[in-house]
Amino acid sequence: MPDGEADMGLAAALLVFTGIWHMTEWVMDRRTADTLRLVPVGAVYALLGVLIALNLGGGIAGVVALLAVMAGMGAAFVMRRRLAVRRWVVWAFIGVDAVIVIALVRALLA
């Protein structure tokens, strides 16, 4: 498997994982406006991860995922002190998003 495919596979797996985590965080922590706002973000992440995993959408799905994850990571970082989401969870989301961005950039440049 060429490196680009492995990186795209890693990105897809992490998108599905963190997408499900985003969607279920309100259950694991508590139901607040901030945790409920994570649900649609998680749905987008999971959908993009599935599209990439099934190789649907080609490079466009990868580019859209890259833009979505960069936007999500940026928003999480900017709002990290004001969110009613557990601090370690916000930092974990930012860290996973950074790994996804690196994997997608490597895959798209391969």
XYZ file of N, CA and C in Angstrom:
330
model
N 0.856 -1.182 0.000
C 0.000 0.000 0.000
C 0.900 1.242 0.000
N 0.762 2.079 -1.000
C 1.562 3.319 -1.020
C 1.250 4.196 0.192
N 2.215 5.046 0.531
C 2.071 5.894 1.718
C 0.828 6.773 1.665
N 0.488 7.286 0.487
C -0.695 8.141 0.368
C -1.965 7.421 0.774
N -2.071 6.162 0.398
C -3.254 5.383 0.771
C -3.276 5.095 2.265
N -2.113 4.808 2.836
C -2.042 4.549 4.274
C -2.411 5.797 5.062
N -1.911 6.940 4.622
C -2.241 8.193 5.307
C -3.721 8.512 5.171
N -4.287 8.271 3.992
C -5.711 8.527 3.791
C -6.540 7.569 4.646
N -6.081 6.327 4.770
C -6.771 5.362 5.628
C -6.723 5.769 7.088
N -5.569 6.252 7.534
C -5.449 6.741 8.911
C -6.395 7.907 9.141
N -6.414 8.845 8.201
C -7.301 10.006 8.328
C -8.758 9.566 8.382
N -9.132 8.616 7.536
C -10.516 8.138 7.519
C -10.895 7.503 8.852
N -10.012 6.651 9.370
C -10.292 5.985 10.650
C -10.424 6.996 11.782
N -9.515 7.958 11.816
C -9.573 8.966 12.879
C -10.796 9.874 12.729
N -11.193 10.158 11.501
C -12.400 10.974 11.294
C -13.637 10.254 11.819
N -13.750 8.971 11.536
C -14.901 8.207 12.031
C -14.857 8.131 13.555
N -13.689 7.812 14.110
C -13.545 7.718 15.568
C -13.911 9.028 16.259
N -13.279 10.121 15.841
C -13.523 11.394 16.517
C -14.916 11.927 16.193
N -15.451 11.562 15.028
C -16.827 11.956 14.709
C -17.815 11.330 15.684
N -17.643 10.042 15.936
C -18.520 9.367 16.905
C -18.309 9.947 18.294
N -17.066 10.234 18.648
C -16.778 10.830 19.961
C -17.453 12.189 20.092
N -17.353 13.030 19.055
C -18.031 14.332 19.082
C -19.540 14.147 19.304
N -20.128 13.197 18.576
C -21.583 13.012 18.644
C -22.053 12.458 19.979
N -21.183 11.770 20.697
C -21.600 11.157 21.962
C -21.056 11.876 23.197
N -20.325 12.945 23.017
C -19.733 13.645 24.164
C -20.799 14.163 25.122
N -21.945 14.563 24.615
C -23.003 15.067 25.507
C -23.506 13.961 26.429
N -23.405 12.713 26.015
C -23.819 11.594 26.855
C -22.746 11.309 27.905
N -21.488 11.401 27.504
C -20.386 11.056 28.402
C -20.112 12.129 29.440
N -20.377 13.379 29.095
C -20.110 14.476 30.029
C -21.436 14.940 30.625
N -22.047 15.886 29.970
C -23.362 16.361 30.408
C -23.990 17.103 29.239
N -25.270 17.229 29.309
C -25.998 17.862 28.219
C -25.981 19.376 28.410
N -25.137 20.038 27.626
C -25.065 21.500 27.629
C -25.161 21.967 26.180
N -25.332 23.255 26.007
C -25.397 23.799 24.646
C -24.106 23.504 23.892
N -22.972 23.585 24.577
C -21.687 23.350 23.914
C -21.512 21.890 23.508
N -21.883 20.952 24.379
C -21.726 19.546 24.012
C -22.726 19.163 22.915
N -23.886 19.757 22.907
C -24.847 19.469 21.833
C -24.402 20.065 20.504
N -23.642 21.156 20.538
C -23.107 21.728 19.296
C -22.071 20.823 18.655
N -21.518 19.899 19.409
C -20.538 18.973 18.857
C -21.185 17.911 17.964
N -22.479 17.674 18.137
C -23.153 16.602 17.397
C -23.078 16.804 15.886
N -23.471 17.969 15.339
C -23.371 18.110 13.880
C -21.930 18.090 13.372
N -21.010 18.598 14.164
C -19.597 18.546 13.774
C -19.164 17.086 13.665
N -19.550 16.301 14.646
C -19.220 14.881 14.625
C -19.851 14.157 13.452
N -21.074 14.522 13.106
C -21.735 13.893 11.963
C -20.982 14.183 10.674
N -20.524 15.421 10.515
C -19.748 15.792 9.319
C -18.437 15.017 9.291
N -17.732 14.968 10.424
C -16.465 14.235 10.495
C -16.682 12.758 10.134
N -17.690 12.130 10.743
C -17.940 10.711 10.510
C -18.313 10.462 9.045
N -19.152 11.304 8.490
C -19.546 11.151 7.090
C -18.338 11.269 6.165
N -17.507 12.268 6.400
C -16.310 12.432 5.576
C -15.366 11.240 5.739
N -15.238 10.732 6.957
C -14.401 9.559 7.188
C -14.903 8.336 6.433
N -16.216 8.138 6.440
C -16.799 7.005 5.711
C -16.605 7.183 4.202
N -16.821 8.394 3.701
C -16.616 8.649 2.270
C -15.177 8.348 1.860
N -14.234 8.780 2.688
C -12.821 8.527 2.379
C -12.517 7.032 2.477
N -13.025 6.365 3.513
C -12.764 4.934 3.702
C -13.317 4.103 2.542
N -14.473 4.500 2.036
C -15.085 3.777 0.919
C -14.575 4.256 -0.432
N -13.629 5.180 -0.411
C -13.035 5.750 -1.618
C -14.093 6.382 -2.522
N -15.038 7.066 -1.912
C -16.070 7.801 -2.649
C -15.718 9.282 -2.629
N -15.825 9.931 -3.755
C -15.535 11.352 -3.806
C -14.109 11.675 -4.162
N -13.241 10.663 -4.191
C -11.857 10.871 -4.593
C -11.142 11.913 -3.754
N -10.325 12.702 -4.429
C -9.543 13.732 -3.753
C -10.392 14.857 -3.205
N -11.579 15.044 -3.791
C -12.462 16.115 -3.317
C -12.873 15.859 -1.874
N -13.192 14.611 -1.542
C -13.571 14.277 -0.161
C -12.407 14.564 0.784
N -11.186 14.277 0.345
C -10.009 14.562 1.170
C -9.806 16.047 1.392
N -9.993 16.828 0.340
C -9.826 18.281 0.460
C -10.916 18.870 1.352
N -12.160 18.422 1.162
C -13.256 18.913 1.997
C -13.011 18.518 3.455
N -12.557 17.292 3.672
C -12.243 16.852 5.037
C -11.132 17.701 5.634
N -10.102 17.983 4.851
C -8.996 18.812 5.334
C -9.500 20.193 5.754
N -10.321 20.806 4.924
C -10.862 22.130 5.258
C -11.760 22.072 6.489
N -12.602 21.045 6.572
C -13.509 20.912 7.717
C -12.734 20.706 9.013
N -11.729 19.848 8.969
C -10.949 19.561 10.184
C -10.132 20.785 10.598
N -9.559 21.484 9.629
C -8.808 22.697 9.976
C -9.737 23.744 10.605
N -10.945 23.875 10.069
C -11.906 24.814 10.650
C -12.308 24.382 12.062
N -12.570 23.091 12.233
C -12.942 22.580 13.556
C -11.831 22.728 14.572
N -10.608 22.435 14.159
C -9.461 22.559 15.057
C -9.238 24.024 15.435
N -9.351 24.897 14.461
C -9.182 26.327 14.736
C -10.245 26.853 15.675
N -11.493 26.459 15.442
C -12.585 26.902 16.312
C -12.403 26.367 17.729
N -12.008 25.102 17.848
C -11.796 24.520 19.180
C -10.681 25.242 19.914
N -9.610 25.566 19.198
C -8.488 26.249 19.844
C -8.878 27.653 20.289
N -9.562 28.391 19.435
C -9.953 29.764 19.765
C -10.940 29.794 20.930
N -11.868 28.834 20.974
C -12.924 28.837 21.989
C -12.617 27.924 23.178
N -11.407 27.377 23.265
C -11.092 26.354 24.256
C -11.344 26.781 25.698
N -11.211 28.050 26.024
C -11.402 28.507 27.413
C -12.857 28.830 27.724
N -13.671 28.983 26.692
C -15.068 29.381 26.904
C -16.055 28.231 26.749
N -15.571 27.065 26.346
C -16.463 25.941 26.102
C -16.829 25.223 27.396
N -18.066 24.778 27.471
C -18.507 23.971 28.610
C -18.308 22.491 28.278
N -17.121 22.184 27.793
C -16.716 20.825 27.474
C -15.451 20.572 28.284
N -15.302 19.344 28.776
C -14.122 19.034 29.592
C -12.851 19.451 28.873
N -11.945 20.094 29.608
C -10.715 20.642 29.011
C -9.890 19.585 28.287
N -9.713 18.435 28.930
C -8.896 17.404 28.312
C -9.529 16.904 27.022
N -10.847 16.925 26.936
C -11.529 16.490 25.719
C -11.266 17.485 24.589
N -11.341 18.772 24.904
C -11.070 19.796 23.888
C -9.644 19.631 23.364
N -8.682 19.448 24.264
C -7.294 19.273 23.831
C -7.113 17.970 23.069
N -7.830 16.922 23.459
C -7.756 15.662 22.706
C -8.309 15.846 21.297
N -9.432 16.558 21.171
C -9.984 16.844 19.848
C -8.978 17.620 19.002
N -8.343 18.619 19.595
C -7.356 19.419 18.859
C -6.182 18.539 18.428
N -5.716 17.679 19.305
C -4.605 16.791 18.967
C -4.949 15.802 17.868
N -6.122 15.185 17.968
C -6.542 14.242 16.929
C -6.730 14.982 15.609
N -7.308 16.170 15.667
C -7.473 16.976 14.451
C -6.121 17.286 13.810
N -5.114 17.570 14.618
C -3.778 17.855 14.076
C -3.219 16.629 13.354
N -3.414 15.451 13.922
C -2.944 14.227 13.270
C -3.702 14.001 11.961
N -5.007 14.262 11.968
C -5.802 14.111 10.742
C -5.305 15.073 9.672
N -5.044 16.324 10.047
C -4.554 17.312 9.079
C -3.223 16.851 8.475
N -2.313 16.389 9.309
C -1.014 15.923 8.809
C -1.203 14.747 7.851
N -2.042 13.782 8.231
C -2.275 12.615 7.379
C -2.911 13.014 6.051
N -3.885 13.922 6.103
C -4.546 14.342 4.862
C -3.595 15.114 3.954
N -2.796 15.987 4.524
C -1.840 16.754 3.714
C -0.841 15.788 3.056
N -0.320 14.850 3.831
C 0.618 13.870 3.271
C -0.041 13.045 2.165
N -1.285 12.624 2.393
C -1.984 11.801 1.400
C -2.281 12.603 0.139
N -2.705 13.835 0.299
C -3.056 14.635 -0.859
C -1.834 15.069 -1.665
N -0.676 15.139 -1.010
C 0.549 15.508 -1.713
C 1.284 14.298 -2.299
N 0.874 13.093 -1.900
C 1.544 11.869 -2.393
C 1.190 11.581 -3.835
